[in-house]
PDB file of C-alpha atoms in Angstrom:
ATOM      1  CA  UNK A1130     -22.612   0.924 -13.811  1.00  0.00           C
ATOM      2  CA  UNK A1131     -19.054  -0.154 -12.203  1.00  0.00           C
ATOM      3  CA  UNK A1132     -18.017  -3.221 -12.370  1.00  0.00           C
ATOM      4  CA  UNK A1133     -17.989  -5.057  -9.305  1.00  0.00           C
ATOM      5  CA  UNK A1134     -16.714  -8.732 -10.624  1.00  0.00           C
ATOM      6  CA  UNK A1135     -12.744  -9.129  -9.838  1.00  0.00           C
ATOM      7  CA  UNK A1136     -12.254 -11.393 -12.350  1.00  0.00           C
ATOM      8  CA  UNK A1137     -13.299  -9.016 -15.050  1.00  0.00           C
ATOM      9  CA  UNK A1138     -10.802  -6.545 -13.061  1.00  0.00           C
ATOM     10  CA  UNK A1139      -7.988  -8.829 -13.485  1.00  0.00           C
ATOM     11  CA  UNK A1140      -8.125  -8.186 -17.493  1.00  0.00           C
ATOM     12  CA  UNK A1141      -4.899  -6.019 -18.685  1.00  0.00           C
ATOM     13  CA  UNK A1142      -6.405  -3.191 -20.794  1.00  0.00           C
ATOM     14  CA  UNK A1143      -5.482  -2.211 -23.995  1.00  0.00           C
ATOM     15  CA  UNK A1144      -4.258   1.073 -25.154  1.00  0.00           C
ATOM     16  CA  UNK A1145      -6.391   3.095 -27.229  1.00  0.00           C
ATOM     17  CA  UNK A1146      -5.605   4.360 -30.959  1.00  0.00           C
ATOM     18  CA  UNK A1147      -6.619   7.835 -31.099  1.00  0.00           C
ATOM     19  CA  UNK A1148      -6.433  10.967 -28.413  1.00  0.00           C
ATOM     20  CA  UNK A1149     -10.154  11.183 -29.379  1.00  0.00           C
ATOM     21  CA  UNK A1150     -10.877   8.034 -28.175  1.00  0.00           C
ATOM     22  CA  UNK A1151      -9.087   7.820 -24.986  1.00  0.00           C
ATOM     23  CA  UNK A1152     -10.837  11.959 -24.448  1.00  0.00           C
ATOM     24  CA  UNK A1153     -14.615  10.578 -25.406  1.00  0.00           C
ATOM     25  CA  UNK A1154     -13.560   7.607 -22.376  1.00  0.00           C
ATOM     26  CA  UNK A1155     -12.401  10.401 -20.110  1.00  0.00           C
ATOM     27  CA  UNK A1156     -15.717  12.569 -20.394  1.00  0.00           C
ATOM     28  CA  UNK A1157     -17.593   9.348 -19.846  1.00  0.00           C
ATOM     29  CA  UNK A1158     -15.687   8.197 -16.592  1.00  0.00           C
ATOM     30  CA  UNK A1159     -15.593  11.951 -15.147  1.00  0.00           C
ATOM     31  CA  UNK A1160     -19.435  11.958 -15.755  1.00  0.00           C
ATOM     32  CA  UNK A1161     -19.734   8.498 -14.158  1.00  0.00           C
ATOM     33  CA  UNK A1162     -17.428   9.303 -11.451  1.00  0.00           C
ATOM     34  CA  UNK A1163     -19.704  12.823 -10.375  1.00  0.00           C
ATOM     35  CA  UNK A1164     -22.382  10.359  -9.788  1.00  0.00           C
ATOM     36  CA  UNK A1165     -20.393   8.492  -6.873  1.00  0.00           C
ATOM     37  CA  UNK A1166     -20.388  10.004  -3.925  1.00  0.00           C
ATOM     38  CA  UNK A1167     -17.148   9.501  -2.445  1.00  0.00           C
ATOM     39  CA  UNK A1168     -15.045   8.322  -5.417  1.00  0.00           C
ATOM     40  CA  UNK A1169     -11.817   9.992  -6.799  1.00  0.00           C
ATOM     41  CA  UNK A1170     -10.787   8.476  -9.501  1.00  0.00           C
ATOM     42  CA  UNK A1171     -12.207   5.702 -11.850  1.00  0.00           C
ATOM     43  CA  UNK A1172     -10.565   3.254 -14.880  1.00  0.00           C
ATOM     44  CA  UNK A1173     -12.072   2.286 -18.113  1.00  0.00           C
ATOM     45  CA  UNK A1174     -12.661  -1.322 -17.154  1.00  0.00           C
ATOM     46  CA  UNK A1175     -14.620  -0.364 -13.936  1.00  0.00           C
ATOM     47  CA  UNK A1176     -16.918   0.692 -16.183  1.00  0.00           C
ATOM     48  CA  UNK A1177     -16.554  -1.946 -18.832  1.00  0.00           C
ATOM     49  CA  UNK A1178     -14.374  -0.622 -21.035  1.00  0.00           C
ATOM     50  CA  UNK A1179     -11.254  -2.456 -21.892  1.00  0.00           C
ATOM     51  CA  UNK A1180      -8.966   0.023 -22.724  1.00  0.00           C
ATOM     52  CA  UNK A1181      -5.981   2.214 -21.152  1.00  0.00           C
ATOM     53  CA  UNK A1182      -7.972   5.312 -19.975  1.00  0.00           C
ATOM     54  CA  UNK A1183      -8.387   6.715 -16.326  1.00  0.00           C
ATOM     55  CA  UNK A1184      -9.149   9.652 -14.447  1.00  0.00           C
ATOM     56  CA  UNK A1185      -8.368  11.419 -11.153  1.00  0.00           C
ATOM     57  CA  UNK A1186     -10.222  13.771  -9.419  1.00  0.00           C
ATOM     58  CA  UNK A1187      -9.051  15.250  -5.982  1.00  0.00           C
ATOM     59  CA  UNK A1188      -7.559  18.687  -6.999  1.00  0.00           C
ATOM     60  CA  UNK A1189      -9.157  19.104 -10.161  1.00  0.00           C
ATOM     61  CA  UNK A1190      -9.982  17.024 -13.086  1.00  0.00           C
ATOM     62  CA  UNK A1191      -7.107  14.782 -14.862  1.00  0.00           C
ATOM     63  CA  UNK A1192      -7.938  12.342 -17.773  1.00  0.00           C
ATOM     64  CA  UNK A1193      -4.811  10.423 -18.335  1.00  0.00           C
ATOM     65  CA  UNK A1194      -5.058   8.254 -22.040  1.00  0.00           C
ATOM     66  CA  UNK A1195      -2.753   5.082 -22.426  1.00  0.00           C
ATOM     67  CA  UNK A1196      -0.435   5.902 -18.898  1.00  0.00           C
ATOM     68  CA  UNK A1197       2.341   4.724 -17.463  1.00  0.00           C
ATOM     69  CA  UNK A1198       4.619   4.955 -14.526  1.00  0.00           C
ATOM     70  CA  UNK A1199       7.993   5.433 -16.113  1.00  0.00           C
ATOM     71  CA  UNK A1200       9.568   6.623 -12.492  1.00  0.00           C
ATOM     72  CA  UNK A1201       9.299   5.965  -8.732  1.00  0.00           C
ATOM     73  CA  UNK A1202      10.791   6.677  -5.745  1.00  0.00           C
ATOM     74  CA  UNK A1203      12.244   3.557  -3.789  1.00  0.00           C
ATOM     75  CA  UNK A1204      10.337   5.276  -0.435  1.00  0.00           C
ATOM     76  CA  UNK A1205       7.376   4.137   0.056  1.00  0.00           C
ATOM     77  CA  UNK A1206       4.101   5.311   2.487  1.00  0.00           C
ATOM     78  CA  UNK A1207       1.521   3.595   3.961  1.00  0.00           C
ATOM     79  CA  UNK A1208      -1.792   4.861   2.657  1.00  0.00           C
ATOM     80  CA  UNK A1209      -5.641   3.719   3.215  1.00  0.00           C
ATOM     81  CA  UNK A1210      -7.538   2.317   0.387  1.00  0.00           C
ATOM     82  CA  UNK A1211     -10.809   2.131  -0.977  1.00  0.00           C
ATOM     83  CA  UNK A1212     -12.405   1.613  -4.493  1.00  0.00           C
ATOM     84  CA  UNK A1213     -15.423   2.050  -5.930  1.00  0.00           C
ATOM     85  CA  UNK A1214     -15.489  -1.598  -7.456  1.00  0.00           C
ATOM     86  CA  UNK A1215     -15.381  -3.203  -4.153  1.00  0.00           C
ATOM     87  CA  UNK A1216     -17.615  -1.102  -1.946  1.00  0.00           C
ATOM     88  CA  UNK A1217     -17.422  -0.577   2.406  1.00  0.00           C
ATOM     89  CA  UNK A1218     -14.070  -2.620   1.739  1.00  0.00           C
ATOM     90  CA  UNK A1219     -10.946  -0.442   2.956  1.00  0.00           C
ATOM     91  CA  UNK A1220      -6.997  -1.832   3.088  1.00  0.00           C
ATOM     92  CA  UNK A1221      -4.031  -0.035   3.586  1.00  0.00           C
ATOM     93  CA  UNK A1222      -1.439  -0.074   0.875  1.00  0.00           C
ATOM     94  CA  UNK A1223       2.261   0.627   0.391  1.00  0.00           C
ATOM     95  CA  UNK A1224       2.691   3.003  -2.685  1.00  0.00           C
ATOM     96  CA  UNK A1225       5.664   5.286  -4.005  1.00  0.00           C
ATOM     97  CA  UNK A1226       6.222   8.182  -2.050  1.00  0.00           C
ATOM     98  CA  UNK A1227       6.684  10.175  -6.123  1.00  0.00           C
ATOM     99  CA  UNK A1228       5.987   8.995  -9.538  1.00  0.00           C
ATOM    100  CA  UNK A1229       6.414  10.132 -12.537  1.00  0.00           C
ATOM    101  CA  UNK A1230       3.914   9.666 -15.241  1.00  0.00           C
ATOM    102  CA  UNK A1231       3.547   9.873 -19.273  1.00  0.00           C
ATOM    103  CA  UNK A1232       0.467   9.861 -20.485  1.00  0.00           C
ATOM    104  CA  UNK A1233      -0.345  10.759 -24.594  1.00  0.00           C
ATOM    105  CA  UNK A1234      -3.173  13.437 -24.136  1.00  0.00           C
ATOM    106  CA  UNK A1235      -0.237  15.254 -22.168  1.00  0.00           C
ATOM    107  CA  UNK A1236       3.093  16.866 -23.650  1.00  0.00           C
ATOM    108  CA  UNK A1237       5.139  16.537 -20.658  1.00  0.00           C
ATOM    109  CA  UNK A1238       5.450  14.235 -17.961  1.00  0.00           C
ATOM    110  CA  UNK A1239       3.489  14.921 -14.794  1.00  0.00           C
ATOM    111  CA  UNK A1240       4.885  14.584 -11.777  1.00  0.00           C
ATOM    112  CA  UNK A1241       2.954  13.212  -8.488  1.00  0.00           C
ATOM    113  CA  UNK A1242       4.404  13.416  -4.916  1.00  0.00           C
ATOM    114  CA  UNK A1243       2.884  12.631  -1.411  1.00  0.00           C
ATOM    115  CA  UNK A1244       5.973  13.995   0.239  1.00  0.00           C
ATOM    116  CA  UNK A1245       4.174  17.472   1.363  1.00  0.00           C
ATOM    117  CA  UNK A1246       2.519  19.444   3.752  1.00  0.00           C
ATOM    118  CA  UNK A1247      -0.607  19.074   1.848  1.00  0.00           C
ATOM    119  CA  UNK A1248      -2.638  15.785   1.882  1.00  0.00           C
ATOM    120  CA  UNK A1249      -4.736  16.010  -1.129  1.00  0.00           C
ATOM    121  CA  UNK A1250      -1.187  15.567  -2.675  1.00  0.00           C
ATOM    122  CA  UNK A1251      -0.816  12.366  -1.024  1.00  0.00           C
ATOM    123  CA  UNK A1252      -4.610  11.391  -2.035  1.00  0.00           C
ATOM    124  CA  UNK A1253      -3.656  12.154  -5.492  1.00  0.00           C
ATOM    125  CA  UNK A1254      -0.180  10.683  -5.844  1.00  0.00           C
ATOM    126  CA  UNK A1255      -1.648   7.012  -4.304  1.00  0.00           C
ATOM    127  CA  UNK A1256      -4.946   7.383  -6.567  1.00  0.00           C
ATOM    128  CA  UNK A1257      -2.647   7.542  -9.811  1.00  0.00           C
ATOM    129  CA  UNK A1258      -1.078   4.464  -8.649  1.00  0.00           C
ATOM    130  CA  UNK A1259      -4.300   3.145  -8.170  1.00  0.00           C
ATOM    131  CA  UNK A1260      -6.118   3.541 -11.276  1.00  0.00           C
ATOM    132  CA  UNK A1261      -3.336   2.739 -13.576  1.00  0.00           C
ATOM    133  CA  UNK A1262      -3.015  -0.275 -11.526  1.00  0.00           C
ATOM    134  CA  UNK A1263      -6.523  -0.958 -12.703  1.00  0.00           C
ATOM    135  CA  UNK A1264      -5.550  -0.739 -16.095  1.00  0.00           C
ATOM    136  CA  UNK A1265      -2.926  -3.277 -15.595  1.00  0.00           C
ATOM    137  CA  UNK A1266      -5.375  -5.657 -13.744  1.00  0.00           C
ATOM    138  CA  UNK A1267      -4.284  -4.592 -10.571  1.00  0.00           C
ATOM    139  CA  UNK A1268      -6.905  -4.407  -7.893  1.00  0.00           C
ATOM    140  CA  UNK A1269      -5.988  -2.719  -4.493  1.00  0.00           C
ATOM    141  CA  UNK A1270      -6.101  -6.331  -2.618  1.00  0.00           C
ATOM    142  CA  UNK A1271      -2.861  -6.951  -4.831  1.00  0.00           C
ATOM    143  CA  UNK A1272      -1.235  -4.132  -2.790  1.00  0.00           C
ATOM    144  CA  UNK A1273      -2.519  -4.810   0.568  1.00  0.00           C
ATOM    145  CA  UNK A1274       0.106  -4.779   2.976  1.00  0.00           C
ATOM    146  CA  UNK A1275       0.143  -7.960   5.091  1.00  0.00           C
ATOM    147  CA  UNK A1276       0.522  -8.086   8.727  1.00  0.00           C
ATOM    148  CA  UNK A1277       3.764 -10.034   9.927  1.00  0.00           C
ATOM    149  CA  UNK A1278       2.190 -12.606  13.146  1.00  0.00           C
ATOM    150  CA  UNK A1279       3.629 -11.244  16.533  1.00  0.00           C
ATOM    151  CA  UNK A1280       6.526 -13.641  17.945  1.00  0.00           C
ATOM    152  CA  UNK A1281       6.530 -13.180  21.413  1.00  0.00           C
ATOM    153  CA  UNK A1282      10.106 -13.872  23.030  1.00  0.00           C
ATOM    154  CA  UNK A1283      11.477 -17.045  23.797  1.00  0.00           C
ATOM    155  CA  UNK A1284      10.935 -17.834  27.188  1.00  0.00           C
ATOM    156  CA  UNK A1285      14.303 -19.597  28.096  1.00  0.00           C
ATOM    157  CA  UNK A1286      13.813 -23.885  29.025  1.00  0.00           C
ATOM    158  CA  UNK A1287      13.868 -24.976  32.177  1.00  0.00           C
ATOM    159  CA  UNK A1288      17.478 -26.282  32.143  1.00  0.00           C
ATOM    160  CA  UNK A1289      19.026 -23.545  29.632  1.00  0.00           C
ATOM    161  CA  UNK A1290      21.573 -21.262  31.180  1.00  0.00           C
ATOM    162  CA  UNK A1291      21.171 -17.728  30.930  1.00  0.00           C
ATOM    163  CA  UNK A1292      22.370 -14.380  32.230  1.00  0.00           C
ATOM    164  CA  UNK A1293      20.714 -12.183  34.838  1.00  0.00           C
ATOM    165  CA  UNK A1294      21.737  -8.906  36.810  1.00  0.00           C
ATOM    166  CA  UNK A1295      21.013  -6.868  39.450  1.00  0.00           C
ATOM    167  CA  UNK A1296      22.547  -3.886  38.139  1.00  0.00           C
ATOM    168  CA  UNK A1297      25.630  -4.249  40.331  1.00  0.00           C
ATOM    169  CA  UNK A1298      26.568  -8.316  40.622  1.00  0.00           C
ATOM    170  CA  UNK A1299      26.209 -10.883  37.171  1.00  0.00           C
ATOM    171  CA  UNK A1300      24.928 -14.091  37.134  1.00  0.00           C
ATOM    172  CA  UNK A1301      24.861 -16.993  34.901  1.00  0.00           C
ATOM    173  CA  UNK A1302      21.992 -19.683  36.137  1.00  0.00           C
ATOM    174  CA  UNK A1303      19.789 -22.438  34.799  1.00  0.00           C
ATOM    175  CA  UNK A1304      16.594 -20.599  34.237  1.00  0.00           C
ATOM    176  CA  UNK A1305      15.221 -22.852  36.649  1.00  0.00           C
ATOM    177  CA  UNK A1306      16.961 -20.998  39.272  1.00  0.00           C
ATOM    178  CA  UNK A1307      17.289 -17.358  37.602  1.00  0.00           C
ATOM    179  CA  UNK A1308      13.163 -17.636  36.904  1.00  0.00           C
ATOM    180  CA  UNK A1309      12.200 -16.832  40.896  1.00  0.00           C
ATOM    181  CA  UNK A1310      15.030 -14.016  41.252  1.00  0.00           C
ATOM    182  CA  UNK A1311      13.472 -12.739  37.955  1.00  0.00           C
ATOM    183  CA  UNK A1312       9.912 -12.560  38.694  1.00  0.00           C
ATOM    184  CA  UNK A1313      11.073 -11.157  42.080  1.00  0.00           C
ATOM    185  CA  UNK A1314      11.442  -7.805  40.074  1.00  0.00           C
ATOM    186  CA  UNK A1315      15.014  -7.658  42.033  1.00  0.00           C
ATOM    187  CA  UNK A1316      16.916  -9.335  39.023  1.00  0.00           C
ATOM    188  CA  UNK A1317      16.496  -9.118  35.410  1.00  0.00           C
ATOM    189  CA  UNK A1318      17.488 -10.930  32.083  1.00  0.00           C
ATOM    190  CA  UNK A1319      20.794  -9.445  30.698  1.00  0.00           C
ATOM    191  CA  UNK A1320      21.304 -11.627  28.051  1.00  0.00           C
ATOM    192  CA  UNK A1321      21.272 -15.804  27.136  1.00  0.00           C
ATOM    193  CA  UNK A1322      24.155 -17.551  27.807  1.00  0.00           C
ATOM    194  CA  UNK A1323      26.600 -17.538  25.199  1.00  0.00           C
ATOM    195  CA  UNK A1324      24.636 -15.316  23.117  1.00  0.00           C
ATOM    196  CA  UNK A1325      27.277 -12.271  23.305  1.00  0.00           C
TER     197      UNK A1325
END
């Protein structure tokens, strides 16, 4: 059953002792994770278990015991998020564009990259970031990018001066007598007063 709760989410795991371990963990999230219908990847402690195992599943299989990010590019990409302990809920995220990855059930580093033509690459490069977030007590909400409010422009007051032109001739008003040639559609704002 995957765990749902956030706060039991928020718990940083703890690495496991043995490769055997961390590869009976593995077999028992892949076997969970074939159950889900729509899930590509899963963490011990969605599961319950408090310790440093995940797996990813878009291209094929990947059990990754006691990982860690030990690279990333400084670009970053916008991706959409989901996660199977926080169902019909969907966020977009900024992740690393590449990572690099060490993981001890692995004798080299593995490299992920969404910077190709191909976007399961991209699907698996943000769902590494993903699940080892998990394992740090990292849930996707921690990621979600925030939208900045929209400032509309400052509409000049009544008495400030500012600068309008007609393409050919310059003027420098009070907006209170700029505003009409403005809205005429004849005139338009070049710039406040004093601002250049």
């Amino acid at each position: 059953m995957i765990i749902t709760e956030e706060s039991k989410l928020k718990l940083m795991c703890e690495e496991v002792k043995t490769i055997k371990e961390g590869e009976d963990i593995g077999a028992q999230l892949l076997k969970e994770l074939a159950q889900t219908k729509t899930g590509i990847g899963l963490a011990a402690n969605q599961i319950g278990i408090n310790k440093r195992v995940c797996v990813v599943n878009v291209k094929e299989p990947l059990v990754l015991i006691n990982p860690k990010i030990v690279e990333r590019s400084e670009e970053e990409f916008i991706f959409p998020e989901g996660c199977l302990s926080f169902p019909n809920k969907h966020i977009r995220t900024k992740r690393n564009v590449s990572i690099v990855v060490e993981a001890d059930n692995h004798t080299e580093q593995l490299s992920f990259s969404a910077d190709s033509k191909d976007v399961n690459d991209a699907f698996e490069c943000a769902c590494v970031q993903h699940e080892i977030d998990h394992l740090d007590g990292i849930t996707m909400f921690d990621r979600a990018m925030v939208a900045q409010p929209y400032k509309a422009p400052k509409t000049p007051g009544r008495n400030e001066r500012v600068t309008i032109t007609d393409g050919n001739e310059t003027k420098e008003l009070k907006w209170k007598k700029a505003q009409p040639l403005v809205e005429s559609g004849d005139w338009e704002m070049a710039y406040p007063a004093g601002s250049v």
